[in-house]
Each structure stands twice: as C-alpha cells, then as structure tokens.
Amino acid sequence: MYVVRTKREPVRIGFVTTKRIGNAVARNRARRLMKEVYRLHRHELSSHYEAILLAAAFLTTATYSEAEKALLALWRKAGMLEGA
C-alpha cells in the first residue's frame, strides 16, 4: 500500500491487481474483496489521505473476514483509521 497525506477532503483509494496474482478471475476476486472492505469501512477512514492498495496473492483464496482483517491492519498501521 502506498499512502499520501493530501489537502483533499474525502479519502481516495485506488485498487491495483497485477498479473502476478493469477488469471483474470483471481484478480477480479481480489479487487472485489478490497473494494467491499473499503465500501463497508470508508466511514471509519480519516479524510485527507490518498492510497493505492496493491493486491496480495493471498486475496485470491481469502475469505471476506480474512481480507477485512488484513486491510484494517494496513489502514491502522498507516494511521488512516480514525481513533486508531
């Protein structure tokens, strides 16, 4: 994940999956998981951040709860979660 603090108000996040992840089905699944975690937790993220999330290979076989746990830990480490 790459994070930049900006002056823009809403948080902006880009989702990237590379061919190293697997075939198109695996890449799309990984991207969908990341987007769903973001959709359900975007209200918890601090404003004034822009981030690029690079999909890890484990997302191709991960459950939603595993993906959620991993992304929340990343956001917490980056200081993007409010109250963290």
mmCIF file of C-alpha atoms in Angstrom:
data_model
loop_
_atom_site.group_PDB
_atom_site.id
_atom_site.type_symbol
_atom_site.label_atom_id
_atom_site.label_comp_id
_atom_site.label_asym_id
_atom_site.label_seq_id
_atom_site.Cartn_x
_atom_site.Cartn_y
_atom_site.Cartn_z
ATOM 1 C CA MET A 1 0.000 0.000 0.000
ATOM 2 C CA TYR A 2 1.169 3.491 -0.854
ATOM 3 C CA VAL A 3 -0.276 6.351 1.208
ATOM 4 C CA VAL A 4 -0.018 10.121 0.790
ATOM 5 C CA ARG A 5 -1.483 12.778 3.040
ATOM 6 C CA THR A 6 -3.234 15.455 0.961
ATOM 7 C CA LYS A 7 -5.416 18.512 1.392
ATOM 8 C CA ARG A 8 -8.354 16.897 -0.401
ATOM 9 C CA GLU A 9 -11.304 16.254 1.860
ATOM 10 C CA PRO A 10 -12.595 12.741 1.130
ATOM 11 C CA VAL A 11 -10.261 9.783 1.286
ATOM 12 C CA ARG A 12 -9.424 8.398 -2.165
ATOM 13 C CA ILE A 13 -8.280 4.834 -2.718
ATOM 14 C CA GLY A 14 -7.158 3.027 -5.869
ATOM 15 C CA PHE A 15 -7.154 -0.755 -6.183
ATOM 16 C CA VAL A 16 -4.429 -2.491 -8.189
ATOM 17 C CA THR A 17 -4.049 -6.145 -9.097
ATOM 18 C CA THR A 18 -1.180 -7.376 -11.225
ATOM 19 C CA LYS A 19 -0.837 -10.455 -13.388
ATOM 20 C CA ARG A 20 1.380 -11.990 -10.702
ATOM 21 C CA ILE A 21 -1.801 -12.584 -8.696
ATOM 22 C CA GLY A 22 -3.197 -15.054 -11.198
ATOM 23 C CA ASN A 23 -5.695 -15.166 -14.007
ATOM 24 C CA ALA A 24 -8.418 -12.580 -14.608
ATOM 25 C CA VAL A 25 -10.903 -14.359 -12.350
ATOM 26 C CA ALA A 26 -8.463 -14.329 -9.406
ATOM 27 C CA ARG A 27 -7.525 -10.688 -9.995
ATOM 28 C CA ASN A 28 -11.165 -9.614 -10.154
ATOM 29 C CA ARG A 29 -11.983 -11.537 -6.969
ATOM 30 C CA ALA A 30 -9.097 -9.874 -5.125
ATOM 31 C CA ARG A 31 -10.180 -6.438 -6.350
ATOM 32 C CA ARG A 32 -13.819 -7.082 -5.387
ATOM 33 C CA LEU A 33 -12.778 -8.132 -1.876
ATOM 34 C CA MET A 34 -10.697 -4.986 -1.399
ATOM 35 C CA LYS A 35 -13.490 -2.763 -2.721
ATOM 36 C CA GLU A 36 -16.090 -4.379 -0.456
ATOM 37 C CA VAL A 37 -13.952 -3.912 2.654
ATOM 38 C CA TYR A 38 -13.431 -0.278 1.671
ATOM 39 C CA ARG A 39 -17.147 0.237 0.988
ATOM 40 C CA LEU A 40 -18.137 -1.058 4.418
ATOM 41 C CA HIS A 41 -15.398 0.787 6.331
ATOM 42 C CA ARG A 42 -14.940 4.063 4.415
ATOM 43 C CA HIS A 43 -16.792 5.997 7.121
ATOM 44 C CA GLU A 44 -14.064 4.938 9.598
ATOM 45 C CA LEU A 45 -11.201 6.285 7.448
ATOM 46 C CA SER A 46 -9.703 9.705 8.122
ATOM 47 C CA SER A 47 -10.009 12.380 5.461
ATOM 48 C CA HIS A 48 -7.037 13.927 3.685
ATOM 49 C CA TYR A 49 -5.483 10.651 2.524
ATOM 50 C CA GLU A 50 -4.933 9.095 -0.874
ATOM 51 C CA ALA A 51 -3.881 5.468 -1.057
ATOM 52 C CA ILE A 52 -3.109 2.787 -3.610
ATOM 53 C CA LEU A 53 -3.782 -0.750 -2.466
ATOM 54 C CA LEU A 54 -1.791 -3.467 -4.196
ATOM 55 C CA ALA A 55 -3.473 -6.862 -4.009
ATOM 56 C CA ALA A 56 -1.565 -9.646 -2.296
ATOM 57 C CA ALA A 57 -1.704 -13.189 -3.648
ATOM 58 C CA PHE A 58 -3.461 -14.473 -0.536
ATOM 59 C CA LEU A 59 -6.580 -12.493 -1.503
ATOM 60 C CA THR A 60 -7.327 -14.953 -4.300
ATOM 61 C CA THR A 61 -8.231 -17.625 -1.729
ATOM 62 C CA ALA A 62 -9.041 -15.468 1.314
ATOM 63 C CA THR A 63 -12.468 -15.191 2.869
ATOM 64 C CA TYR A 64 -14.069 -11.807 3.405
ATOM 65 C CA SER A 65 -13.177 -11.797 7.103
ATOM 66 C CA GLU A 66 -9.507 -12.550 6.350
ATOM 67 C CA ALA A 67 -9.372 -9.752 3.781
ATOM 68 C CA GLU A 68 -11.109 -7.369 6.164
ATOM 69 C CA LYS A 69 -8.672 -8.182 8.961
ATOM 70 C CA ALA A 70 -5.657 -7.632 6.672
ATOM 71 C CA LEU A 71 -6.888 -4.321 5.222
ATOM 72 C CA LEU A 72 -7.940 -2.901 8.579
ATOM 73 C CA ALA A 73 -4.496 -3.751 9.959
ATOM 74 C CA LEU A 74 -2.875 -1.962 6.992
ATOM 75 C CA TRP A 75 -5.049 1.118 7.430
ATOM 76 C CA ARG A 76 -4.416 1.152 11.183
ATOM 77 C CA LYS A 77 -0.643 0.909 10.637
ATOM 78 C CA ALA A 78 -0.775 3.771 8.121
ATOM 79 C CA GLY A 79 -2.775 5.910 10.561
ATOM 80 C CA MET A 80 -5.765 6.134 8.250
ATOM 81 C CA LEU A 81 -8.338 4.750 10.700
ATOM 82 C CA GLU A 82 -9.999 7.317 12.920
ATOM 83 C CA GLY A 83 -9.430 6.623 16.584
ATOM 84 C CA ALA A 84 -6.511 4.282 15.891
#
